[in-house]
CSV table of C-alpha atoms in Angstrom, one decimal:
chain,number,residue,atom,x,y,z
A,1,UNK,CA,0.0,0.0,0.0
A,2,UNK,CA,1.4,3.3,-1.1
A,3,UNK,CA,1.8,5.9,1.8
A,4,UNK,CA,0.9,9.5,1.2
A,5,UNK,CA,2.8,12.3,2.9
A,6,UNK,CA,1.0,15.5,3.9
A,7,UNK,CA,1.6,18.4,1.5
A,8,UNK,CA,3.9,20.8,3.3
A,9,UNK,CA,6.3,23.5,2.3
A,10,UNK,CA,10.0,22.8,2.9
A,11,UNK,CA,11.5,24.5,5.8
A,12,UNK,CA,13.5,27.5,4.6
A,13,UNK,CA,17.3,27.4,5.1
A,14,UNK,CA,18.3,30.3,7.4
A,15,UNK,CA,20.7,32.8,6.0
A,16,UNK,CA,21.5,36.4,6.9
A,17,UNK,CA,19.8,39.2,5.1
A,18,UNK,CA,22.1,40.9,2.5
A,19,UNK,CA,23.7,44.1,3.7
A,20,UNK,CA,22.6,47.3,2.1
A,21,UNK,CA,25.3,49.8,3.1
A,22,UNK,CA,27.8,51.7,1.0
A,23,UNK,CA,31.4,50.7,1.1
A,24,UNK,CA,34.3,52.5,2.9
A,25,UNK,CA,38.0,51.8,2.9
A,26,UNK,CA,40.4,51.9,5.8
A,27,UNK,CA,43.9,52.0,4.4
A,28,UNK,CA,47.5,51.6,5.7
A,29,UNK,CA,50.2,51.3,3.1
A,30,UNK,CA,49.3,48.5,0.8
A,31,UNK,CA,46.7,47.1,3.3
A,32,UNK,CA,43.2,48.0,2.4
A,33,UNK,CA,40.4,46.9,4.7
A,34,UNK,CA,37.0,47.4,3.0
A,35,UNK,CA,34.0,48.0,5.2
A,36,UNK,CA,30.4,47.8,4.1
A,37,UNK,CA,28.9,46.9,0.8
A,38,UNK,CA,29.8,43.3,-0.2
A,39,UNK,CA,32.8,43.2,2.1
A,40,UNK,CA,32.8,40.7,5.0
A,41,UNK,CA,31.9,41.9,8.5
A,42,UNK,CA,35.1,43.1,10.0
A,43,UNK,CA,36.5,42.5,13.6
A,44,UNK,CA,37.7,45.5,15.5
A,45,UNK,CA,39.3,45.8,18.9
A,46,UNK,CA,40.8,48.4,21.2
A,47,UNK,CA,43.9,48.6,23.3
A,48,UNK,CA,43.8,49.3,27.1
A,49,UNK,CA,47.4,50.4,27.4
A,50,UNK,CA,48.6,53.9,28.0
A,51,UNK,CA,49.3,55.2,24.4
A,52,UNK,CA,52.3,57.2,25.8
A,53,UNK,CA,53.9,53.8,26.3
A,54,UNK,CA,54.6,53.2,22.6
A,55,UNK,CA,56.4,49.9,23.1
A,56,UNK,CA,53.7,48.4,25.3
A,57,UNK,CA,50.9,49.6,23.0
A,58,UNK,CA,52.6,48.2,19.9
A,59,UNK,CA,53.0,44.8,21.6
A,60,UNK,CA,49.3,44.7,22.5
A,61,UNK,CA,48.3,45.8,19.0
A,62,UNK,CA,50.4,43.0,17.6
A,63,UNK,CA,48.7,40.5,19.9
A,64,UNK,CA,45.3,41.7,18.9
A,65,UNK,CA,46.1,41.6,15.2
A,66,UNK,CA,47.5,38.1,15.5
A,67,UNK,CA,44.3,37.0,17.3
A,68,UNK,CA,42.3,38.2,14.2
A,69,UNK,CA,41.6,41.9,14.8
A,70,UNK,CA,41.5,43.6,11.4
A,71,UNK,CA,41.6,47.1,12.9
A,72,UNK,CA,42.8,48.3,16.3
A,73,UNK,CA,41.6,51.5,18.1
A,74,UNK,CA,44.0,53.4,20.4
A,75,UNK,CA,43.3,56.2,22.8
A,76,UNK,CA,44.6,59.6,21.6
A,77,UNK,CA,43.8,61.9,24.5
A,78,UNK,CA,46.8,64.0,25.2
A,79,UNK,CA,49.6,65.7,23.3
A,80,UNK,CA,52.0,63.1,24.7
A,81,UNK,CA,49.9,60.3,23.4
A,82,UNK,CA,49.5,62.0,20.0
A,83,UNK,CA,53.3,62.4,19.7
A,84,UNK,CA,53.8,58.6,20.2
A,85,UNK,CA,51.3,57.5,17.5
A,86,UNK,CA,53.9,57.7,14.7
A,87,UNK,CA,56.4,55.7,16.7
A,88,UNK,CA,53.7,53.0,17.4
A,89,UNK,CA,53.0,52.8,13.7
A,90,UNK,CA,56.7,52.6,13.0
A,91,UNK,CA,57.3,49.7,15.4
A,92,UNK,CA,54.3,47.8,14.0
A,93,UNK,CA,55.6,48.2,10.4
A,94,UNK,CA,59.0,47.0,11.6
A,95,UNK,CA,57.3,43.9,13.0
A,96,UNK,CA,55.4,43.3,9.9
A,97,UNK,CA,52.0,44.1,11.5
A,98,UNK,CA,50.1,46.1,8.9
A,99,UNK,CA,46.9,46.4,10.8
A,100,UNK,CA,45.2,49.8,10.4
A,101,UNK,CA,45.1,52.0,13.5
A,102,UNK,CA,42.1,54.0,14.6
A,103,UNK,CA,42.5,57.1,16.8
A,104,UNK,CA,39.9,57.5,19.5
A,105,UNK,CA,39.3,61.3,20.0
A,106,UNK,CA,37.3,63.1,22.6
A,107,UNK,CA,37.2,66.8,23.7
A,108,UNK,CA,40.5,67.8,22.2
A,109,UNK,CA,40.8,65.9,19.0
A,110,UNK,CA,40.6,69.0,16.9
A,111,UNK,CA,43.8,70.3,18.5
A,112,UNK,CA,45.6,67.1,18.5
A,113,UNK,CA,45.0,66.4,14.8
A,114,UNK,CA,46.0,69.9,13.9
A,115,UNK,CA,49.0,70.2,16.1
A,116,UNK,CA,50.4,66.7,15.4
A,117,UNK,CA,50.2,66.1,11.7
A,118,UNK,CA,52.4,63.0,11.9
A,119,UNK,CA,49.8,61.5,14.2
A,120,UNK,CA,47.0,62.4,11.8
A,121,UNK,CA,48.9,60.7,8.9
A,122,UNK,CA,49.9,57.6,10.9
A,123,UNK,CA,46.3,56.8,11.8
A,124,UNK,CA,44.0,55.1,9.2
A,125,UNK,CA,40.7,56.2,10.7
A,126,UNK,CA,39.5,58.7,13.2
A,127,UNK,CA,36.7,58.0,15.8
A,128,UNK,CA,34.8,61.2,16.6
A,129,UNK,CA,32.1,61.4,19.3
A,130,UNK,CA,29.7,64.2,18.4
A,131,UNK,CA,28.7,64.6,22.1
A,132,UNK,CA,32.4,65.3,23.0
A,133,UNK,CA,33.6,67.8,20.4
A,134,UNK,CA,32.7,71.1,22.0
A,135,UNK,CA,29.7,73.1,23.2
A,136,UNK,CA,27.7,75.9,21.7
A,137,UNK,CA,29.4,77.9,18.9
A,138,UNK,CA,32.6,75.9,19.3
A,139,UNK,CA,31.0,72.6,18.4
A,140,UNK,CA,30.7,73.1,14.6
A,141,UNK,CA,34.1,74.7,14.4
A,142,UNK,CA,35.9,71.9,16.3
A,143,UNK,CA,34.0,69.1,14.5
A,144,UNK,CA,34.9,70.8,11.2
A,145,UNK,CA,38.6,70.9,12.1
A,146,UNK,CA,38.6,67.2,12.7
A,147,UNK,CA,36.8,66.5,9.4
A,148,UNK,CA,39.2,68.8,7.6
A,149,UNK,CA,42.1,66.7,8.9
A,150,UNK,CA,40.4,63.6,7.6
A,151,UNK,CA,39.9,65.2,4.2
A,152,UNK,CA,43.4,66.5,4.1
A,153,UNK,CA,45.0,63.1,4.9
A,154,UNK,CA,42.3,61.0,3.1
A,155,UNK,CA,41.2,59.1,6.2
A,156,UNK,CA,38.0,57.3,7.0
A,157,UNK,CA,36.0,58.6,10.0
A,158,UNK,CA,33.7,56.8,12.4
A,159,UNK,CA,31.1,59.1,13.9
A,160,UNK,CA,30.5,57.2,17.1
A,161,UNK,CA,27.5,58.3,19.2
A,162,UNK,CA,27.2,56.9,22.7
A,163,UNK,CA,24.3,57.3,25.0
A,164,UNK,CA,26.6,57.9,28.0
A,165,UNK,CA,27.9,61.0,26.3
A,166,UNK,CA,25.0,62.1,24.1
A,167,UNK,CA,24.7,65.7,22.8
A,168,UNK,CA,22.7,67.3,25.6
A,169,UNK,CA,21.6,70.3,23.5
A,170,UNK,CA,20.2,67.9,20.9
A,171,UNK,CA,18.5,65.8,23.5
A,172,UNK,CA,17.0,68.9,25.2
A,173,UNK,CA,15.7,70.1,21.8
A,174,UNK,CA,14.0,66.8,21.0
A,175,UNK,CA,12.5,66.7,24.5
A,176,UNK,CA,11.0,70.1,23.9
A,177,UNK,CA,9.6,69.0,20.5
A,178,UNK,CA,8.2,65.9,22.1
A,179,UNK,CA,6.3,67.8,24.7
A,180,UNK,CA,4.4,69.5,21.9
A,181,UNK,CA,3.1,66.3,20.5
A,182,UNK,CA,-0.5,65.4,21.0
A,183,UNK,CA,0.7,62.0,22.2
A,184,UNK,CA,4.2,62.4,23.5
A,185,UNK,CA,6.7,59.6,23.0
A,186,UNK,CA,8.2,57.9,26.1
A,187,UNK,CA,11.6,59.1,27.3
A,188,UNK,CA,13.5,56.1,25.9
A,189,UNK,CA,12.1,56.6,22.4
A,190,UNK,CA,13.2,60.2,22.5
A,191,UNK,CA,16.7,59.1,23.5
A,192,UNK,CA,16.8,56.6,20.7
A,193,UNK,CA,15.8,59.4,18.3
A,194,UNK,CA,18.5,61.6,19.7
A,195,UNK,CA,21.1,58.9,19.1
A,196,UNK,CA,20.1,58.2,15.5
A,197,UNK,CA,19.6,61.9,14.7
A,198,UNK,CA,23.0,62.8,16.1
A,199,UNK,CA,24.8,60.2,14.0
A,200,UNK,CA,23.0,60.9,10.7
A,201,UNK,CA,23.1,64.7,11.1
A,202,UNK,CA,26.8,64.6,12.0
A,203,UNK,CA,27.5,62.5,8.9
A,204,UNK,CA,25.7,64.9,6.7
A,205,UNK,CA,27.6,67.8,8.2
A,206,UNK,CA,30.8,65.9,7.6
A,207,UNK,CA,29.9,65.6,4.0
A,208,UNK,CA,29.1,69.3,3.8
A,209,UNK,CA,32.7,69.9,5.0
A,210,UNK,CA,34.0,67.8,2.1
A,211,UNK,CA,34.4,64.3,3.4
A,212,UNK,CA,33.3,61.6,1.0
A,213,UNK,CA,30.2,59.7,2.3
A,214,UNK,CA,31.9,56.5,1.4
A,215,UNK,CA,34.5,57.2,4.1
A,216,UNK,CA,32.0,57.6,6.9
A,217,UNK,CA,31.1,54.8,9.3
A,218,UNK,CA,28.4,55.3,12.0
A,219,UNK,CA,27.7,53.8,15.4
A,220,UNK,CA,25.1,54.4,18.1
A,221,UNK,CA,26.3,52.4,21.1
A,222,UNK,CA,24.2,51.6,24.2
A,223,UNK,CA,24.6,49.0,26.9
A,224,UNK,CA,21.3,47.2,26.7
A,225,UNK,CA,20.7,44.3,24.3
A,226,UNK,CA,17.1,45.2,23.3
A,227,UNK,CA,18.0,48.9,23.2
A,228,UNK,CA,20.9,48.2,20.8
A,229,UNK,CA,18.7,46.2,18.5
A,230,UNK,CA,16.0,48.9,18.4
A,231,UNK,CA,18.4,51.7,17.8
A,232,UNK,CA,20.3,50.0,15.0
A,233,UNK,CA,17.1,48.9,13.3
A,234,UNK,CA,16.1,52.5,13.2
A,235,UNK,CA,19.5,53.7,12.1
A,236,UNK,CA,19.7,51.1,9.3
A,237,UNK,CA,16.3,52.2,7.9
A,238,UNK,CA,17.3,55.8,7.7
A,239,UNK,CA,20.8,55.7,6.1
A,240,UNK,CA,23.1,53.7,4.0
A,241,UNK,CA,26.4,54.5,5.7
A,242,UNK,CA,28.5,51.6,6.8
A,243,UNK,CA,27.7,50.7,10.5
A,244,UNK,CA,29.8,49.6,13.4
A,245,UNK,CA,28.2,47.4,16.0
A,246,UNK,CA,28.9,46.9,19.6
A,247,UNK,CA,27.4,47.0,23.1
A,248,UNK,CA,29.2,49.7,25.1
A,249,UNK,CA,30.3,48.5,28.5
A,250,UNK,CA,29.1,45.0,27.7
A,251,UNK,CA,30.5,43.7,31.0
A,252,UNK,CA,32.9,41.0,32.2
A,253,UNK,CA,33.1,37.2,31.5
A,254,UNK,CA,29.9,35.4,30.6
A,255,UNK,CA,27.7,38.4,31.1
A,256,UNK,CA,29.6,40.5,28.5
A,257,UNK,CA,30.0,37.5,26.2
A,258,UNK,CA,26.4,36.5,26.2
A,259,UNK,CA,25.0,40.1,26.0
A,260,UNK,CA,27.3,40.9,23.0
A,261,UNK,CA,26.5,37.7,21.2
A,262,UNK,CA,22.7,38.1,21.8
A,263,UNK,CA,22.6,41.7,20.5
A,264,UNK,CA,25.0,41.4,17.6
A,265,UNK,CA,23.7,38.1,16.3
A,266,UNK,CA,20.1,39.4,15.9
A,267,UNK,CA,21.4,42.5,14.0
A,268,UNK,CA,23.9,40.6,11.8
A,269,UNK,CA,21.2,38.1,10.9
A,270,UNK,CA,19.1,41.0,9.6
A,271,UNK,CA,22.0,42.3,7.5
A,272,UNK,CA,22.8,45.1,9.9
A,273,UNK,CA,26.4,45.7,10.7
A,274,UNK,CA,29.7,46.1,8.8
A,275,UNK,CA,32.3,46.1,11.7
A,276,UNK,CA,31.9,44.7,15.2
A,277,UNK,CA,33.6,45.0,18.5
A,278,UNK,CA,33.0,43.1,21.7
A,279,UNK,CA,33.7,45.6,24.5
A,280,UNK,CA,34.5,43.1,27.1
A,281,UNK,CA,35.9,44.0,30.5
A,282,UNK,CA,38.9,41.6,30.9
A,283,UNK,CA,38.8,39.4,33.9
A,284,UNK,CA,41.9,39.5,36.1
A,285,UNK,CA,45.0,38.2,34.2
A,286,UNK,CA,42.8,37.6,31.1
A,287,UNK,CA,44.3,38.5,27.8
A,288,UNK,CA,42.9,41.5,25.9
A,289,UNK,CA,42.7,39.2,22.9
A,290,UNK,CA,39.6,37.5,24.4
A,291,UNK,CA,37.4,40.2,22.9
A,292,UNK,CA,38.7,39.4,19.5
A,293,UNK,CA,38.1,35.6,20.0
A,294,UNK,CA,34.5,36.3,21.0
A,295,UNK,CA,33.8,38.6,18.1
A,296,UNK,CA,35.3,36.1,15.7
A,297,UNK,CA,33.3,33.3,17.2
A,298,UNK,CA,30.1,35.3,16.8
A,299,UNK,CA,30.7,35.7,13.1
A,300,UNK,CA,31.9,32.1,12.6
A,301,UNK,CA,28.9,30.7,14.5
A,302,UNK,CA,26.5,32.7,12.2
A,303,UNK,CA,28.4,31.4,9.1
A,304,UNK,CA,29.4,34.9,8.1
A,305,UNK,CA,33.2,34.4,8.4
A,306,UNK,CA,35.7,31.7,9.0
A,307,UNK,CA,38.7,32.5,11.2
A,308,UNK,CA,40.0,29.2,12.7
A,309,UNK,CA,39.1,25.6,12.2
A,310,UNK,CA,36.0,24.9,14.3
A,311,UNK,CA,36.0,22.1,16.9
A,312,UNK,CA,32.8,20.3,17.6
A,313,UNK,CA,32.7,18.7,21.1
A,314,UNK,CA,30.0,17.1,23.2
A,315,UNK,CA,29.2,18.6,26.6
A,316,UNK,CA,29.8,15.3,28.4
A,317,UNK,CA,27.4,13.1,30.4
A,318,UNK,CA,27.5,10.0,32.6
A,319,UNK,CA,28.7,7.9,29.6
A,320,UNK,CA,31.8,9.9,29.0
A,321,UNK,CA,35.2,9.7,30.6
A,322,UNK,CA,35.0,13.5,31.1
A,323,UNK,CA,38.6,14.5,31.7
A,324,UNK,CA,39.9,12.6,28.7
A,325,UNK,CA,37.8,14.1,26.0
A,326,UNK,CA,37.8,17.5,27.7
A,327,UNK,CA,41.6,17.6,27.8
A,328,UNK,CA,41.9,16.5,24.2
A,329,UNK,CA,39.3,19.1,23.1
A,330,UNK,CA,41.2,21.8,24.8
A,331,UNK,CA,44.6,20.7,23.4
A,332,UNK,CA,43.3,20.5,19.9
A,333,UNK,CA,41.5,23.9,20.1
A,334,UNK,CA,44.6,25.6,21.6
A,335,UNK,CA,46.8,23.9,18.9
A,336,UNK,CA,44.6,25.1,16.1
A,337,UNK,CA,44.4,28.7,17.4
A,338,UNK,CA,48.1,28.9,18.1
A,339,UNK,CA,48.9,27.7,14.5
A,340,UNK,CA,46.5,30.0,12.7
A,341,UNK,CA,48.8,33.1,12.4
A,342,UNK,CA,51.2,30.8,10.4
A,343,UNK,CA,48.6,28.6,8.7
A,344,UNK,CA,46.5,31.5,7.3
A,345,UNK,CA,49.3,32.4,4.8
A,346,UNK,CA,50.5,28.9,4.2
A,347,UNK,CA,47.3,26.9,3.9
A,348,UNK,CA,44.5,28.6,2.0
A,349,UNK,CA,41.1,27.5,3.3
A,350,UNK,CA,42.2,25.8,6.4
A,351,UNK,CA,40.1,28.2,8.5
A,352,UNK,CA,37.0,26.4,7.2
A,353,UNK,CA,38.1,23.0,8.4
A,354,UNK,CA,35.8,21.2,10.9
A,355,UNK,CA,37.2,19.0,13.6
A,356,UNK,CA,35.1,16.8,16.0
A,357,UNK,CA,36.3,15.5,19.4
A,358,UNK,CA,33.6,13.4,20.8
A,359,UNK,CA,33.3,11.6,24.2
A,360,UNK,CA,31.4,8.3,23.5
A,361,UNK,CA,29.8,6.0,21.0
A,362,UNK,CA,26.3,7.6,21.1
A,363,UNK,CA,27.0,10.5,18.8
A,364,UNK,CA,30.8,10.2,18.4
A,365,UNK,CA,31.1,8.3,15.1
A,366,UNK,CA,28.2,10.3,13.5
A,367,UNK,CA,29.6,13.7,14.4
A,368,UNK,CA,33.1,12.6,13.4
A,369,UNK,CA,31.8,11.5,10.0
A,370,UNK,CA,30.2,14.9,9.5
A,371,UNK,CA,33.5,16.7,10.3
A,372,UNK,CA,36.5,16.8,8.0
A,373,UNK,CA,38.4,15.0,10.6
A,374,UNK,CA,37.1,13.6,13.9
A,375,UNK,CA,37.8,11.3,16.8
A,376,UNK,CA,35.4,9.3,18.9
A,377,UNK,CA,36.9,8.7,22.3
A,378,UNK,CA,35.9,5.7,24.5
A,379,UNK,CA,33.3,6.5,27.1
A,380,UNK,CA,32.8,4.9,30.4
A,381,UNK,CA,32.7,1.1,30.0
A,382,UNK,CA,33.5,1.2,26.3
A,383,UNK,CA,36.4,-0.6,24.7
A,384,UNK,CA,39.6,1.4,25.0
A,385,UNK,CA,39.7,2.4,21.4
A,386,UNK,CA,39.3,5.8,19.6
A,387,UNK,CA,38.4,5.5,15.9
A,388,UNK,CA,39.5,8.5,13.7
A,389,UNK,CA,37.4,9.5,10.7
A,390,UNK,CA,38.8,11.5,7.8
A,391,UNK,CA,36.4,12.9,5.2
A,392,UNK,CA,33.6,10.7,6.5
A,393,UNK,CA,35.5,7.4,6.4
A,394,UNK,CA,37.1,5.5,9.2
A,395,UNK,CA,40.9,5.9,8.9
A,396,UNK,CA,42.6,4.4,11.9
A,397,UNK,CA,41.8,3.4,15.5
A,398,UNK,CA,44.1,4.9,18.2
A,399,UNK,CA,44.8,3.1,21.5
A,400,UNK,CA,47.1,3.6,24.5
A,401,UNK,CA,48.3,6.6,26.4
A,402,UNK,CA,49.4,8.8,23.5
A,403,UNK,CA,46.0,9.3,21.8
A,404,UNK,CA,46.1,13.1,22.1
A,405,UNK,CA,49.6,13.4,20.6
A,406,UNK,CA,48.8,10.9,17.8
A,407,UNK,CA,45.6,12.6,16.9
A,408,UNK,CA,47.3,16.0,16.8
A,409,UNK,CA,49.9,14.6,14.4
A,410,UNK,CA,47.1,13.2,12.2
A,411,UNK,CA,45.4,16.6,12.2
A,412,UNK,CA,48.7,18.3,11.1
A,413,UNK,CA,49.2,15.6,8.4
A,414,UNK,CA,45.7,16.1,7.2
A,415,UNK,CA,46.2,19.9,6.9
A,416,UNK,CA,49.5,19.4,5.0
A,417,UNK,CA,47.9,16.9,2.5
A,418,UNK,CA,44.6,18.8,2.0
A,419,UNK,CA,45.6,22.4,2.1
A,420,UNK,CA,49.4,22.4,1.5
A,421,UNK,CA,49.1,22.7,-2.3
A,422,UNK,CA,46.5,25.6,-2.2
A,423,UNK,CA,48.4,28.8,-2.6
């Protein structure tokens, strides 16, 4: 008897909405990092060193760049800091680190960019906060000076609005206008409007001063997940400038990680966002590079970018010999990440490789077959054997006390054979 299936529509395959923004370029020497348009979403980070310490700052920038940051922002807040920027750039060039540098300016950026032309030239992009460029009659003049420097040296500009330092004159004006409405908006809606208006109006003003609109990137940062989603949806509807995403003051540890991933993932899935930063408060003794790792993982998890071979691992249960597969997973993940700075130039496409490290027979063989290379470790009560699968086929079974080292060797040999001839 022939069975009949109900008539249903196939479940659509999820994919991010196509971005709609214009394209900007952030340039240093021969290195051009395109932002917006069809370009991939870029990862950005920021140093937490004193910029006056040129050596310490250059070392941290190198670490961030090697971790995958495609642009690095540094604080330029004093004449002493501005004077060191060319030396930081020089040291990076000497080390072969061509990552573009972004100068973060508040309050006195107009003076620093004017008084220190070598600093203005050494930077690839300027970050300007419209809420911190002056008050009253000075505001337009000081903002104009910073834009004129960007035009003179052909630099990109991020106009970065932050609700912690919002233009109070603009906010007061919008509050007054709101009070005249027959049905006034709530206070938060007025603040959202102030953020978006400040960014777009400043961008238009920058264009009136001669800056090409393709060299403008906007951001409207807040610290709440739902607030960020709302603001950026509104911003994206009203302009086509490239957009930088990030929760400001995201927090520490799991809080900052989860909040950033939650907010950014929703927006990126909707095609909103051209550069991202995870503003993570480092935990004691934690590397600054952790924010780069998280930003990269967000993009890789969404299928938007590939930065390092992904490792699939089960969470463990009563069936698994927990410490064995946990240790191997950690070793393999650390090994892959440590090798990527070398591999990315030597093995084209290796960042898309999938590795599985599984803890027992339930899902181990299946997940290993789905990966490019995988291992299914023996769980509690299982035979002391670890089959290895390569390209979906069982290749070898490992036994004994050196399974971790032997599997790592197999992974390296697999990479040599598969990716070694792709230049």
